[in-house]
Amino acid sequence: MIVYVKRRVLKARSCQILGLLILLACAVLFLLHSLCNNEISFQYTFQKRTGIKTSITNDITTMTSEFLRVDIHSRTPIGEYLWNHLLEGKKELMSDKATYKGNKMVDDLNFTYQTGNAEISITSASNIVLVIDGSSQLNQKKEELWLNNMLLFRPPKSLFLVILGDNACDDNQWIVHYLSSNGGPISAAFMVRSSFLADEDEVYQWPLGVTTNRDFPLFWANEIDILSPRPFICNYFGTNPAHNATQDVIPQLLKALKLENSCYLKMSSKTAFSTIEPVGEYIQAVSDSDLSLCPATETGSPETHCIYEAFSLGSVPVVEDVEVSCGRDSLFLLKKHKAPFLLVESLENELGDVIAKENTMNLQEKIARRATVINWYADFRHYMAKQFYRVVFSKINL
């Protein structure tokens, strides 16, 4: 009898222990299930917020296999406008003290940027964007020689071109036989000052941008004071008549209109506006002006750096809408996007009317206009960056 009771006690204890083990096993399984779900949830949230794909077995996979790499190699200052002002990329000076490099992820493309004296590294698997200067026949010959040498010895997988074109239409024809539609290696070209070629399918009209060769910076909207009264109605930076007789008109005009104290005037002895120093004085003057006078260049192009620099600082550019010698209007791109500038046929004949109308505006109206200018320019930069990405991504040779 005693033995039977002991057996019943042992059997009951065994059942209790087994029950506890079952409960413990269930708890462990539930914990593992929760951890797995949390990891998946984390990965989904991380991917949704950042666009970076993750793996359960590896915390974060490397991007080199997930993204297409596109190397931008710049041989001219307009490359800096593309990189810094449109793609909003950063760059660092390399140890050789002569080369700048940068990296920027944009959706499915991994852009790298290089400018300076170092040789570009190209392989048969490379997707290359070359930024070159074709603004003169001499520059064109140099760039074409370099391009031919690259294509002969190191042809890339995909090739795109960003080129500063010449105002003379015939001088830009050299690029035509390199286009893919003519059996050439260039999948698409983005051309400044070459609107006669722009078809928006293979060749795209591209903005001139700011003078990055003198380090005109990228300004964010919240960095610009749009609320305070600006001490100057307008500003004008030009070169002395000894170098450019056509620009002698504006200083005389400002004097005739008695605007010497109302408009900021700076004439430089330099032979080119883009070399006027210091840049800080120029930025301050534009920031302190409601209007910026932007006459056509010596070669007759109405598109100047002054336009984009005024936009970035909330100053309205007053632009001479002159006819070009051939093809589509070189201001076509800005007009297409409804740029908030003032177009005149001649500053000499119309500046008085522009100033008279400006004097009728109150501060609140000017503040609203400054906000419009700055926001429009930010939207324009972002649009051009998206177009660049879209064209390159759609035309890469996979």
mmCIF file of N, CA, C and O in Angstrom, residues 78 164 193 208-214 273-274 282 294 297 302-311:
data_model
loop_
_atom_site.group_PDB
_atom_site.id
_atom_site.type_symbol
_atom_site.label_atom_id
_atom_site.label_comp_id
_atom_site.label_asym_id
_atom_site.label_seq_id
_atom_site.Cartn_x
_atom_site.Cartn_y
_atom_site.Cartn_z
ATOM 1 N N ILE A 78 31.412 73.860 -64.962
ATOM 2 C CA ILE A 78 29.979 73.552 -64.944
ATOM 3 C C ILE A 78 29.704 72.198 -64.298
ATOM 4 O O ILE A 78 28.580 71.912 -63.897
ATOM 5 N N LEU A 164 29.502 72.384 -72.159
ATOM 6 C CA LEU A 164 29.314 73.819 -72.334
ATOM 7 C C LEU A 164 29.515 74.120 -73.808
ATOM 8 O O LEU A 164 30.629 74.053 -74.325
ATOM 9 N N ARG A 193 23.928 76.274 -73.797
ATOM 10 C CA ARG A 193 24.113 77.219 -74.912
ATOM 11 C C ARG A 193 24.196 76.510 -76.261
ATOM 12 O O ARG A 193 25.017 76.848 -77.101
ATOM 13 N N LEU A 208 23.142 77.015 -67.549
ATOM 14 C CA LEU A 208 24.521 77.475 -67.369
ATOM 15 C C LEU A 208 24.924 77.461 -65.904
ATOM 16 O O LEU A 208 26.038 77.080 -65.545
ATOM 17 N N GLY A 209 24.021 77.902 -65.042
ATOM 18 C CA GLY A 209 24.293 77.869 -63.602
ATOM 19 C C GLY A 209 25.142 79.029 -63.113
ATOM 20 O O GLY A 209 25.372 80.009 -63.826
ATOM 21 N N VAL A 210 25.639 78.898 -61.906
ATOM 22 C CA VAL A 210 26.418 79.953 -61.253
ATOM 23 C C VAL A 210 27.895 79.789 -61.584
ATOM 24 O O VAL A 210 28.320 78.783 -62.140
ATOM 25 N N THR A 211 28.675 80.803 -61.223
ATOM 26 C CA THR A 211 30.113 80.760 -61.503
ATOM 27 C C THR A 211 30.843 79.979 -60.414
ATOM 28 O O THR A 211 31.389 80.548 -59.464
ATOM 29 N N THR A 212 30.845 78.682 -60.540
ATOM 30 C CA THR A 212 31.480 77.836 -59.523
ATOM 31 C C THR A 212 33.001 77.931 -59.561
ATOM 32 O O THR A 212 33.659 77.541 -58.586
ATOM 33 N N ASN A 213 33.583 78.442 -60.656
ATOM 34 C CA ASN A 213 35.038 78.565 -60.693
ATOM 35 C C ASN A 213 35.549 79.639 -59.737
ATOM 36 O O ASN A 213 36.740 79.743 -59.487
ATOM 37 N N ARG A 214 34.647 80.436 -59.204
ATOM 38 C CA ARG A 214 35.047 81.357 -58.129
ATOM 39 C C ARG A 214 34.270 81.037 -56.851
ATOM 40 O O ARG A 214 34.025 81.907 -56.012
ATOM 41 N N PHE A 273 33.759 88.828 -66.331
ATOM 42 C CA PHE A 273 32.946 89.046 -65.142
ATOM 43 C C PHE A 273 33.163 87.954 -64.106
ATOM 44 O O PHE A 273 33.169 88.211 -62.910
ATOM 45 N N SER A 274 33.386 86.726 -64.561
ATOM 46 C CA SER A 274 33.482 85.602 -63.635
ATOM 47 C C SER A 274 34.714 85.663 -62.751
ATOM 48 O O SER A 274 34.834 84.920 -61.798
ATOM 49 N N TYR A 282 30.353 90.598 -53.880
ATOM 50 C CA TYR A 282 29.311 90.384 -54.890
ATOM 51 C C TYR A 282 28.067 89.755 -54.266
ATOM 52 O O TYR A 282 26.942 90.207 -54.505
ATOM 53 N N CYS A 294 21.260 92.059 -65.544
ATOM 54 C CA CYS A 294 21.978 90.963 -66.194
ATOM 55 C C CYS A 294 21.930 91.134 -67.717
ATOM 56 O O CYS A 294 21.121 90.494 -68.403
ATOM 57 N N THR A 297 25.811 88.721 -72.825
ATOM 58 C CA THR A 297 27.267 88.628 -72.837
ATOM 59 C C THR A 297 27.845 89.343 -74.057
ATOM 60 O O THR A 297 27.111 89.778 -74.959
ATOM 61 N N PRO A 302 21.953 85.808 -74.078
ATOM 62 C CA PRO A 302 21.215 86.390 -72.952
ATOM 63 C C PRO A 302 21.324 85.565 -71.670
ATOM 64 O O PRO A 302 21.001 86.057 -70.585
ATOM 65 N N GLU A 303 21.762 84.308 -71.780
ATOM 66 C CA GLU A 303 21.900 83.466 -70.587
ATOM 67 C C GLU A 303 23.255 83.721 -69.944
ATOM 68 O O GLU A 303 24.303 83.471 -70.540
ATOM 69 N N THR A 304 23.242 84.222 -68.713
ATOM 70 C CA THR A 304 24.473 84.538 -67.998
ATOM 71 C C THR A 304 24.429 83.939 -66.594
ATOM 72 O O THR A 304 23.361 83.593 -66.080
ATOM 73 N N HIS A 305 25.605 83.839 -65.962
ATOM 74 C CA HIS A 305 25.671 83.354 -64.583
ATOM 75 C C HIS A 305 24.878 84.263 -63.646
ATOM 76 O O HIS A 305 24.326 83.811 -62.639
ATOM 77 N N CYS A 306 24.845 85.539 -63.970
ATOM 78 C CA CYS A 306 24.159 86.531 -63.130
ATOM 79 C C CYS A 306 22.724 86.134 -62.848
ATOM 80 O O CYS A 306 22.209 86.349 -61.738
ATOM 81 N N ILE A 307 22.052 85.537 -63.812
ATOM 82 C CA ILE A 307 20.638 85.160 -63.657
ATOM 83 C C ILE A 307 20.469 84.161 -62.517
ATOM 84 O O ILE A 307 19.633 84.332 -61.617
ATOM 85 N N TYR A 308 21.272 83.096 -62.535
ATOM 86 C CA TYR A 308 21.143 82.027 -61.544
ATOM 87 C C TYR A 308 21.615 82.491 -60.160
ATOM 88 O O TYR A 308 21.059 82.054 -59.135
ATOM 89 N N GLU A 309 22.607 83.354 -60.124
ATOM 90 C CA GLU A 309 23.100 83.865 -58.838
ATOM 91 C C GLU A 309 22.072 84.788 -58.198
ATOM 92 O O GLU A 309 21.885 84.768 -56.974
ATOM 93 N N ALA A 310 21.386 85.587 -59.017
ATOM 94 C CA ALA A 310 20.321 86.439 -58.483
ATOM 95 C C ALA A 310 19.173 85.590 -57.932
ATOM 96 O O ALA A 310 18.673 85.840 -56.826
ATOM 97 N N PHE A 311 18.765 84.577 -58.686
ATOM 98 C CA PHE A 311 17.697 83.683 -58.222
ATOM 99 C C PHE A 311 18.036 83.092 -56.854
ATOM 100 O O PHE A 311 17.186 83.012 -55.963
#
